[in-house]
Every structure is written in C-alpha cells, then in structure tokens.
Amino acid sequence: MSTSPDTRPIWVRPEPGTRRARFSREQIAAAALAIADAEGFEAVSMRRIAAQLGAGTMSLYRYISTKDDLVTLMDDALMGESLVPEGELPADWRAALTMIARQTRTALLRHPWAVVSLQGRGAAGQDGSFGPNGLRHFEQSLAALDGAPLDTAAKLELLTIVDDYVMGSVLRSGEMQERNQADPQYAAAVMEFIAGQLATGEFPRIAALSQDPAAAGLTDPDRVAARFERGLALLIEHAAGVLG
C-alpha cells in the first residue's frame, strides 16, 4: 500500500470524521490568521497554531498535510471575509461591483500582510482562489454584473481590472503602514538622506512639493479611503464605456 502524501488540492480531500475531529478547517485558518495579524506571516507554523488551539502539533496533520494546505485555508478564509453578506448586494450593477470591491479592500486591510504573503504562491494560491469561499466570491462578482450591458469577455475583463485596482490599493496602503511603523532611527536616517539629496538642487520639483501644504497628509487614512472611492468610480465608469 502506498504511503506517499496525497498531493491533491485540499478541497477534494475529506476532513476527519466527526467522531475524530476536534477542530474544523475554519478554526485552523482562523488561528493562523490571528497569529499572522499579531506577529506577521512568518510566525505562522503548525507548532504555533497547535499551541493557539490547545492541541498537539502532530494532531493537526489529520486536518492538513503541508504548509501549502495551510496557506490555501488562510487564503480561502480571507475570501470569505471579502463576501458581501447575503441579500445586501444592490440591484444596480455599478453599485454592486463597487460594494464588492469595497468589501474586498476592507477585508484585506484587516490583514495587510496578506497581499504579499498569500498571493501568487503557486499551487497554494491557486487552490485558495478556487476554494469554497473563492468560488462564492467569483459567483457573487458575476451576479453583480448580471444587469451590465456587457458580453462575457467584457465582464471578465472588468472584474480583472477592478481586482487589480483593489489589490494595488491595498498593497500601497500596506507599504504606507510599514513606513509609518518603521524603526524611528531608520526613519530618521531616511529623512536625513532625502534632505541631503534635495539640498543638492537636482530635484527642484520634489523640493517644492515637500514644502507644499497640499502634499501634507497625503497618507491620512480618510484621504486614502476617499481617493480609493473616487478612483474606483472613475475606473468602473470608464472601463464600462470602453468595454461596452
């Protein structure tokens, strides 16, 4: 009898029977997300999750086989957070697509490490995108465009464009958050370097911008959120016109 590991996607492998199971995949994913939120994605391990759940490390291997399985569960849990609650999707397709984009952004901003750490991770990332919640998210996105005067190809392209915009916005917000949380000594050294470069006179536009009140507070969360909303509205309206 073969003892090789089962390399099929986790979604097609059965969970332990109810008599044997102490935890669900959802509980494991929630514990992993909590650890990543508190300590960073690098801190997530089977040992840490087991401690969080009050279980033995080896017992978790009844539920998941590899780190890729764990990443897949975490990714799918995030997709679940990105779902608009049942019955709340507006009838107007523009409003519906806007609500989904806003919900997705909000979910990812709760876990600013996720875009970099979970996206594009080969097979694990792909499995997460097509897990139960990933499929629900895709189905909801398609439902949002039911009333759009676009053919199938245009609808799929519009969804991709909006997804790219949301991901880019979240990535930029995460970068700003990291800068704001940087070690004070490091941040001071960066500012000193920039000041020295501006003093050379080689960057007159950047020097002028640094003194312009209009540039102050550009990273304020309220301004960032408002900028996201304006950009999203323009994007959907323009893309719909071009694609239609």
Short mmCIF file of C-alpha atoms in Angstrom, two decimals:
data_model
loop_
_atom_site.label_atom_id
_atom_site.label_comp_id
_atom_site.label_asym_id
_atom_site.label_seq_id
_atom_site.Cartn_x
_atom_site.Cartn_y
_atom_site.Cartn_z
CA MET A 1 0.00 0.00 0.00
CA SER A 2 1.38 3.42 -0.98
CA THR A 3 2.41 5.78 1.83
CA SER A 4 3.11 8.76 -0.45
CA PRO A 5 1.41 12.01 0.59
CA ASP A 6 -1.85 12.99 -1.04
CA THR A 7 -0.94 15.91 -3.32
CA ARG A 8 -4.47 16.64 -4.49
CA PRO A 9 -5.96 20.04 -3.59
CA ILE A 10 -7.16 20.10 0.00
CA TRP A 11 -10.72 20.77 -1.14
CA VAL A 12 -11.06 17.31 -2.68
CA ARG A 13 -9.66 15.56 0.38
CA PRO A 14 -12.20 14.72 3.10
CA GLU A 15 -11.94 16.23 6.55
CA PRO A 16 -11.61 13.84 9.52
CA GLY A 17 -14.88 12.21 10.53
CA THR A 18 -16.93 13.98 13.16
CA ARG A 19 -16.04 11.40 15.82
CA ARG A 20 -12.33 12.05 15.36
CA ALA A 21 -12.37 15.78 14.66
CA ARG A 22 -11.70 18.29 17.45
CA PHE A 23 -11.29 21.21 15.09
CA SER A 24 -12.58 22.34 11.73
CA ARG A 25 -10.53 23.69 8.86
CA GLU A 26 -12.20 27.03 9.53
CA GLN A 27 -10.90 27.05 13.13
CA ILE A 28 -7.38 26.23 11.96
CA ALA A 29 -7.48 29.01 9.36
CA ALA A 30 -8.82 31.50 11.93
CA ALA A 31 -6.00 30.63 14.34
CA ALA A 32 -3.42 31.06 11.57
CA LEU A 33 -4.86 34.45 10.60
CA ALA A 34 -4.80 35.60 14.23
CA ILE A 35 -1.14 34.66 14.56
CA ALA A 36 -0.22 36.40 11.30
CA ASP A 37 -2.11 39.54 12.32
CA ALA A 38 -0.36 39.69 15.69
CA GLU A 39 3.15 38.53 14.77
CA GLY A 40 3.47 38.52 10.98
CA PHE A 41 3.02 35.77 8.41
CA GLU A 42 6.48 34.35 9.12
CA ALA A 43 5.35 33.42 12.63
CA VAL A 44 2.66 31.06 11.33
CA SER A 45 3.62 27.42 11.83
CA MET A 46 1.93 24.17 12.74
CA ARG A 47 3.50 24.38 16.20
CA ARG A 48 2.17 27.91 16.82
CA ILE A 49 -1.30 27.01 15.57
CA ALA A 50 -1.38 23.91 17.73
CA ALA A 51 -0.47 25.99 20.79
CA GLN A 52 -3.16 28.50 19.90
CA LEU A 53 -5.76 25.74 19.68
CA GLY A 54 -4.51 23.79 22.67
CA ALA A 55 -3.66 20.76 20.56
CA GLY A 56 -0.64 18.63 19.79
CA THR A 57 1.30 19.64 16.72
CA MET A 58 1.09 16.19 15.13
CA SER A 59 -2.66 16.06 15.64
CA LEU A 60 -3.10 18.91 13.17
CA TYR A 61 -1.71 16.75 10.39
CA ARG A 62 -5.01 14.86 10.46
CA TYR A 63 -6.54 18.03 9.02
CA ILE A 64 -3.81 19.45 6.79
CA SER A 65 -0.73 17.86 5.28
CA THR A 66 1.56 20.72 4.29
CA LYS A 67 2.22 24.44 4.72
CA ASP A 68 0.68 24.92 1.28
CA ASP A 69 -2.56 23.41 2.62
CA LEU A 70 -2.46 25.92 5.46
CA VAL A 71 -1.86 28.84 3.11
CA THR A 72 -4.77 27.64 0.99
CA LEU A 73 -7.09 27.61 4.02
CA MET A 74 -5.94 31.08 5.06
CA ASP A 75 -6.46 32.42 1.57
CA ASP A 76 -9.95 30.97 1.38
CA ALA A 77 -10.81 32.39 4.81
CA LEU A 78 -9.86 35.83 3.53
CA MET A 79 -12.06 35.29 0.50
CA GLY A 80 -14.89 34.57 2.94
CA GLU A 81 -14.31 37.92 4.62
CA SER A 82 -14.49 39.55 1.18
CA LEU A 83 -18.05 38.35 0.58
CA VAL A 84 -20.88 40.87 0.74
CA PRO A 85 -23.44 39.50 3.21
CA GLU A 86 -26.34 37.59 1.70
CA GLY A 87 -29.13 39.83 0.43
CA GLU A 88 -27.16 43.09 0.62
CA LEU A 89 -25.95 43.26 -2.98
CA PRO A 90 -27.60 46.24 -4.78
CA ALA A 91 -29.62 45.67 -7.95
CA ASP A 92 -27.63 48.30 -9.87
CA TRP A 93 -24.57 46.60 -11.31
CA ARG A 94 -22.24 49.55 -10.79
CA ALA A 95 -23.25 49.85 -7.14
CA ALA A 96 -22.97 46.08 -6.69
CA LEU A 97 -19.46 45.93 -8.18
CA THR A 98 -18.44 48.92 -6.06
CA MET A 99 -19.72 47.22 -2.90
CA ILE A 100 -17.77 44.03 -3.65
CA ALA A 101 -14.57 46.00 -4.33
CA ARG A 102 -15.05 47.97 -1.12
CA GLN A 103 -15.71 44.80 0.91
CA THR A 104 -12.63 43.11 -0.53
CA ARG A 105 -10.43 46.11 0.24
CA THR A 106 -11.76 46.31 3.80
CA ALA A 107 -11.11 42.60 4.37
CA LEU A 108 -7.56 42.78 3.07
CA LEU A 109 -6.75 45.93 5.04
CA ARG A 110 -7.58 43.96 8.20
CA HIS A 111 -4.69 41.67 7.21
CA PRO A 112 -2.16 44.00 5.50
CA TRP A 113 0.43 41.22 5.23
CA ALA A 114 -1.87 39.03 3.13
CA VAL A 115 -1.47 40.51 -0.36
CA VAL A 116 2.29 40.00 -0.35
CA SER A 117 2.37 36.75 1.63
CA LEU A 118 -0.58 34.81 0.19
CA GLN A 119 -0.98 35.98 -3.39
CA GLY A 120 0.99 34.36 -6.18
CA ARG A 121 2.20 31.45 -4.08
CA GLY A 122 1.96 28.90 -6.87
CA ALA A 123 -0.39 25.98 -6.37
CA ALA A 124 -1.38 27.05 -2.86
CA GLY A 125 -2.56 30.45 -4.03
CA GLN A 126 -4.45 28.92 -6.91
CA ASP A 127 -6.18 26.42 -4.62
CA GLY A 128 -7.23 29.24 -2.30
CA SER A 129 -8.75 31.20 -5.15
CA PHE A 130 -10.93 28.24 -6.09
CA GLY A 131 -11.83 27.04 -2.63
CA PRO A 132 -15.41 27.23 -1.35
CA ASN A 133 -15.24 30.93 -0.46
CA GLY A 134 -13.20 31.76 -3.54
CA LEU A 135 -15.92 30.27 -5.72
CA ARG A 136 -18.59 32.13 -3.74
CA HIS A 137 -16.71 35.39 -4.28
CA PHE A 138 -16.42 34.76 -8.02
CA GLU A 139 -20.10 33.78 -8.22
CA GLN A 140 -21.07 36.95 -6.35
CA SER A 141 -18.93 39.07 -8.66
CA LEU A 142 -20.60 37.55 -11.71
CA ALA A 143 -24.03 38.08 -10.13
CA ALA A 144 -23.18 41.75 -9.59
CA LEU A 145 -22.77 42.15 -13.36
CA ASP A 146 -26.00 40.40 -14.33
CA GLY A 147 -27.53 43.71 -15.39
CA ALA A 148 -24.43 45.14 -17.07
CA PRO A 149 -24.74 45.71 -20.84
CA LEU A 150 -21.53 43.79 -21.48
CA ASP A 151 -20.73 40.47 -23.10
CA THR A 152 -19.00 37.69 -21.19
CA ALA A 153 -15.47 38.65 -22.24
CA ALA A 154 -16.03 42.28 -21.25
CA LYS A 155 -17.49 41.29 -17.86
CA LEU A 156 -14.48 39.11 -17.07
CA GLU A 157 -12.10 41.85 -18.16
CA LEU A 158 -13.91 44.40 -15.99
CA LEU A 159 -13.72 42.11 -12.95
CA THR A 160 -10.00 41.63 -13.54
CA ILE A 161 -9.39 45.37 -13.88
CA VAL A 162 -11.27 46.11 -10.66
CA ASP A 163 -9.46 43.29 -8.81
CA ASP A 164 -6.11 44.68 -9.96
CA TYR A 165 -7.11 48.14 -8.73
CA VAL A 166 -8.18 46.83 -5.33
CA MET A 167 -5.01 44.76 -4.90
CA GLY A 168 -2.83 47.70 -5.90
CA SER A 169 -4.62 49.99 -3.45
CA VAL A 170 -4.20 47.51 -0.59
CA LEU A 171 -0.55 46.94 -1.45
CA ARG A 172 0.11 50.69 -1.40
CA SER A 173 -1.71 51.07 1.92
CA GLY A 174 0.38 48.24 3.38
CA GLU A 175 3.57 49.95 2.24
CA MET A 176 2.49 53.22 3.87
CA GLN A 177 1.63 51.39 7.08
CA GLU A 178 5.06 49.74 7.14
CA ARG A 179 6.74 53.13 6.68
CA ASN A 180 4.68 54.61 9.50
CA GLN A 181 5.67 51.72 11.76
CA ALA A 182 9.35 51.79 10.80
CA ASP A 183 12.04 51.96 13.46
CA PRO A 184 12.43 55.66 14.40
CA GLN A 185 16.19 55.55 13.91
CA TYR A 186 15.79 54.06 10.44
CA ALA A 187 13.07 56.57 9.52
CA ALA A 188 15.27 59.46 10.72
CA ALA A 189 18.16 58.18 8.61
CA VAL A 190 15.93 58.02 5.53
CA MET A 191 14.69 61.58 6.07
CA GLU A 192 18.25 62.80 6.57
CA PHE A 193 19.32 61.18 3.32
CA ILE A 194 16.40 62.69 1.40
CA ALA A 195 17.09 66.14 2.86
CA GLY A 196 20.69 65.87 1.72
CA GLN A 197 19.63 64.90 -1.77
CA LEU A 198 17.17 67.78 -2.02
CA ALA A 199 19.87 70.19 -0.86
CA THR A 200 21.90 69.36 -3.99
CA GLY A 201 19.35 71.18 -6.15
CA GLU A 202 18.99 68.20 -8.50
CA PHE A 203 15.37 67.61 -7.51
CA PRO A 204 13.67 71.02 -7.58
CA ARG A 205 10.14 69.66 -8.09
CA ILE A 206 10.40 67.23 -5.17
CA ALA A 207 11.90 70.01 -3.02
CA ALA A 208 8.98 72.30 -3.86
CA LEU A 209 6.49 69.52 -3.20
CA SER A 210 7.98 68.89 0.24
CA GLN A 211 7.07 72.47 1.17
CA ASP A 212 3.60 72.46 -0.40
CA PRO A 213 0.72 72.20 2.14
CA ALA A 214 -1.33 70.32 -0.49
CA ALA A 215 1.05 67.38 -0.17
CA ALA A 216 0.78 67.22 3.62
CA GLY A 217 -1.42 64.47 4.96
CA LEU A 218 -1.44 62.60 1.68
CA THR A 219 -1.29 59.32 3.59
CA ASP A 220 -4.07 60.22 6.03
CA PRO A 221 -6.42 57.18 6.16
CA ASP A 222 -9.51 59.28 5.40
CA ARG A 223 -7.85 60.82 2.34
CA VAL A 224 -6.63 57.42 1.21
CA ALA A 225 -10.14 55.96 1.51
CA ALA A 226 -11.69 58.90 -0.34
CA ARG A 227 -9.08 58.59 -3.09
CA PHE A 228 -9.88 54.87 -3.42
CA GLU A 229 -13.61 55.63 -3.81
CA ARG A 230 -13.01 58.32 -6.45
CA GLY A 231 -10.64 56.12 -8.40
CA LEU A 232 -12.98 53.12 -8.24
CA ALA A 233 -15.95 55.16 -9.52
CA LEU A 234 -13.90 56.57 -12.39
CA LEU A 235 -12.46 53.16 -13.21
CA ILE A 236 -15.81 51.36 -13.36
CA GLU A 237 -17.49 54.13 -15.37
CA HIS A 238 -14.65 54.47 -17.88
CA ALA A 239 -13.97 50.74 -18.22
CA ALA A 240 -17.65 50.02 -18.76
CA GLY A 241 -17.77 52.62 -21.52
CA VAL A 242 -14.66 51.29 -23.24
CA LEU A 243 -15.54 47.62 -22.89
CA GLY A 244 -19.18 48.09 -23.83
#
